[in-house]
Amino acid sequence: MLLRGCTLRNTDWCFGLVVFAGPDTKLMQNSGRTTFKRTSIDRLMNTLVLVIFAFLAAMCLILAVGNGIWEYRKGYYFQVYLPWAEGVHSAPFSGFLMFWSYVIILNTVVPISLYVSVEIIRLGNSFYIEWDRKMYYPLNDTPAQARTTTLNEELGQIKYIFSDKTGTLTQNIMVFNKCSIDGKSYGDVYDVEGHRVEVTESTKKVDFSYNPLTDNKFSFYDESLVEAVKRGDAPTHKFFRLLSLCHTVMPEEKEAGHLVYQAQSPDEGALVTAARNFGFVFRARTPETITVVEMGEMLVYELLAILDFDNVRKRMSVIVRSPKGELTLYCKGADTIVYDLLRSSCGPLKQKTTDHLEEFAGEGLRTLVVAYKDLEEGYLADWQRRHHEASTALDEREEKLSKLYEEIEADLVLLGATAIEDKLQDGVPQTIETLGKAQIKIWVLTGDKQETAVNIGYSCNMLCDAMDDIFVIHGHNSEEVLQELRKARKKMRSDTFVEDDGPDTQVHKPGKSHILPEEQPNGEYGIVINGHSLAHALEGNLQLELVRTACLCKTVICCRVTPLQKAQVVELVKKHKRAVTLAIGDGANDVSMIRAAHIGVGISGQEGMQAVLSSDFAFAQFRYLQRLLLVHGRWSYIRMCKFLAYFFYKNFAFTLVHFWYGFFSGFSAQTVYDEWFITLYNLVYTALPVLGMSLFDQDVDDRWSLHFPQLYTPGQQNLYFNKLEFVKCMLYGVYSSLVLFFVPYGAMYNAVRSDGKAIADYQSFALMAQTCLLIVVSVQMGLDTAYWTIVNHLFIWGSLAMYFTVTFTMYSDGTYLVFTASFPFIGTARNTLNQPSVWLAIFLCVTLCVLPVVGFRFMKTQLKPTVSDKVLSKIQELRKRPPVLLPKRPLRRSISRRSGYAFSHQHGFGALITSGRNMRPKSPFGMMGSFSPNSEKHKHQ
């Protein structure tokens, strides 16, 4: 009897399509909800727009009250020019009308086009990311992707990075490296004197020529294992027989003798490939059978059941009947799980295997434990009957099936352990070191065991021997975890620590975030948290203590975490720290974490495209992250901040001139500028220069940005644009508007031309005011531009040229004759702008507006320089010197550390295999082929 549906629970797989049968499935439980991501600048802009609306209402109210008073006291004397309607007009009513008139006139203070301009800038910066050749991975032909255009500037504000390990920091290309069989370790190479030697490219490889179905890409160096296989060592044969049977790999034989394995994960492919090379070749499968070539003999095993892997079981088993009729259960899984299922007689072998596991883990290898159990025919028949009842039960089906799995997997016999090598990606240690200098804290959230994560931490330069201490949190209950966290925090903050301080043990109401202040530790620390300890720490009464302690550390490593716990850790930091978070991963088990963070980054690696499809940005290698943040992110943030500051400034300076003019025009809602200038100011004259700066500006180039990561820190503190900076822009705009109104007003007051004719008229004053305004904002744009390109020159000088061309054209006699009602400022430009006194007043305006800014910036740089100012000054000095090639500093590496491996958090494909829905018809070579159940195939030839 073949058991179907004993895997994947309430899910139905069909050629990569997942159909969820109910909301309580494990996949649903481990997936985070999709949220609309908005940047902190977006939220700030919305707040500031509301403030500006209130400011607009206040200005209109002041002018309306002024109009009411003026009408009451002075308006009677102007009835000859401004007659009152009979029985309708009154001072309060006039004030009411003027309020709405000024709303129309002063509405330019509200940045209506701001959001459109912001999206254009973000789109341009997104293209820069996709066009960056230094983030292109040629081996996979994979460029960087900006999958969203709304989060670019937040890349320059990252404080916490949450990273997966496998496939993100490592290559996720697995190679069978070592193993332990029946208490003996294999994989090391020894010289003639019995000393272990390091494996290099010149080391002699094992000869697998005796096996015609070997994979030529597979390398192994220990001859003793091959000798054990050849002499028919029983435990060794059982070991590789287990590896060739206990899996969900699908074989494909396109040519005779040319096997291709399509595996759910690279780990399974590596193990099956190892068994293949040692003489146990997995050849084909059907829903009912598994065909294996054992030492040249083809055997067909009857597949009775697949007890599939999931993130709770952390193991998988198969039940098969050999050609001789023997019933056997083969199991492989995480050591912490399988050890609990072993029979008591395995104690001595268990100890030897544990020693080997620690040795393997010390070399950073990923480990699995394998075991088996012989079954009786009667017991299996009874178990099958009970399994069928449980699988068809309407209530508590999952619990009943779980108990049956645990029952049949009990009392196992230990065979040994496997060790798979997963090398680091290129440039990972250097990238992490650079990001650390940028004050970015990296948290590794992995499903691997503690020893593996710690070992990778040392390899990646996240952990080092120079740290003051590395804390390990491994409490088994809430009280123990609380004491360990407090002990660690006490050591890091001994000067301010109080045993019962703060709301560490208080339960806060849901939905209310308790923002914790930034604290500085008294040294450099790291912390490692076990999965069971993290489960307690994520409880309501320990969350604050976890955040306060972990955020003091330079590096945090969380082990044995589920996908849901990854998302919970990210949400916890988002809730209690005023910081921008980034999550990066490569597999489906990272999707919830990627969605939970402010910014999600997907790596297109060996685990498929699930992470990429859920991400905001994507690329092929972890090392590209430093360029994404320190170059594109920092540039985007600086450009956006400069754009917003300048945009608000130019609007305030432009609009408030109308406000001051109201006090000199009887609050009559008369505009200062020509109506055509009002129309073209934001649309033509000032639109392109600010866009040019926002798309091309950079304080330093990409090389200096990576060489001095300290330049990144102002973005983390949000120094370049915040509420205080907005107030400064507003005050500067108010000051500039005062200068732009009163200097032209004073210059025009009772003024005459050089020929004795008067120019003290409204039209000349309006022309002079708008000319002063445009030149001032253009000069201010030049001061804000740090990186000049031909585009910047074209936009700034072109806008000024456009202004004067349009002005002289619209104020000409010919235009007036054609459009008399639309262009009343006939001759104003040529009669006003040819006077030296006018240009002198314009120069005075520009000087009075710009000089305070230049002086303030100079004094601030000299008296109170920021970190960014100091670095920029150093860069200026280095630019003057001849280029010097800096020697590469050797990375600090640790000696042997413990490590380990746990399965991926995805469900297995046992149900799909046993259903037969993914099976191809027989190939011409007589073997069953298959489509891979995963959309991304892991091929091992």
PDB file of N, CA and C in Angstrom, residues 3 168 212 267 328 672 708 879 938:
ATOM      1  N   LEU A   3       1.498   5.148   0.575  1.00  0.00           N
ATOM      2  CA  LEU A   3       0.904   6.252   1.321  1.00  0.00           C
ATOM      3  C   LEU A   3       1.075   7.530   0.528  1.00  0.00           C
ATOM      4  N   THR A 168      22.985  33.770   1.055  1.00  0.00           N
ATOM      5  CA  THR A 168      23.114  35.224   1.125  1.00  0.00           C
ATOM      6  C   THR A 168      24.561  35.602   1.432  1.00  0.00           C
ATOM      7  N   PRO A 212      31.131   3.762 -13.779  1.00  0.00           N
ATOM      8  CA  PRO A 212      30.862   4.408 -15.089  1.00  0.00           C
ATOM      9  C   PRO A 212      29.847   5.537 -15.005  1.00  0.00           C
ATOM     10  N   ASP A 267      21.550  21.113  -0.955  1.00  0.00           N
ATOM     11  CA  ASP A 267      22.052  20.135   0.007  1.00  0.00           C
ATOM     12  C   ASP A 267      21.700  18.712  -0.420  1.00  0.00           C
ATOM     13  N   THR A 328      12.531  -1.152   5.634  1.00  0.00           N
ATOM     14  CA  THR A 328      13.471  -0.269   6.337  1.00  0.00           C
ATOM     15  C   THR A 328      12.974   1.165   6.273  1.00  0.00           C
ATOM     16  N   VAL A 672       2.141  90.764  -7.137  1.00  0.00           N
ATOM     17  CA  VAL A 672       3.363  91.531  -7.377  1.00  0.00           C
ATOM     18  C   VAL A 672       3.842  91.303  -8.799  1.00  0.00           C
ATOM     19  N   PHE A 708      35.527  55.979   2.285  1.00  0.00           N
ATOM     20  CA  PHE A 708      35.195  56.631   3.556  1.00  0.00           C
ATOM     21  C   PHE A 708      33.742  56.334   3.908  1.00  0.00           C
ATOM     22  N   ARG A 879      43.019  64.586  -2.704  1.00  0.00           N
ATOM     23  CA  ARG A 879      42.920  64.832  -4.141  1.00  0.00           C
ATOM     24  C   ARG A 879      44.115  65.631  -4.655  1.00  0.00           C
ATOM     25  N   HIS A 938      17.893  23.073  -9.193  1.00  0.00           N
ATOM     26  CA  HIS A 938      19.259  22.931  -8.731  1.00  0.00           C
ATOM     27  C   HIS A 938      19.819  21.688  -9.410  1.00  0.00           C
TER      28      HIS A 938
END
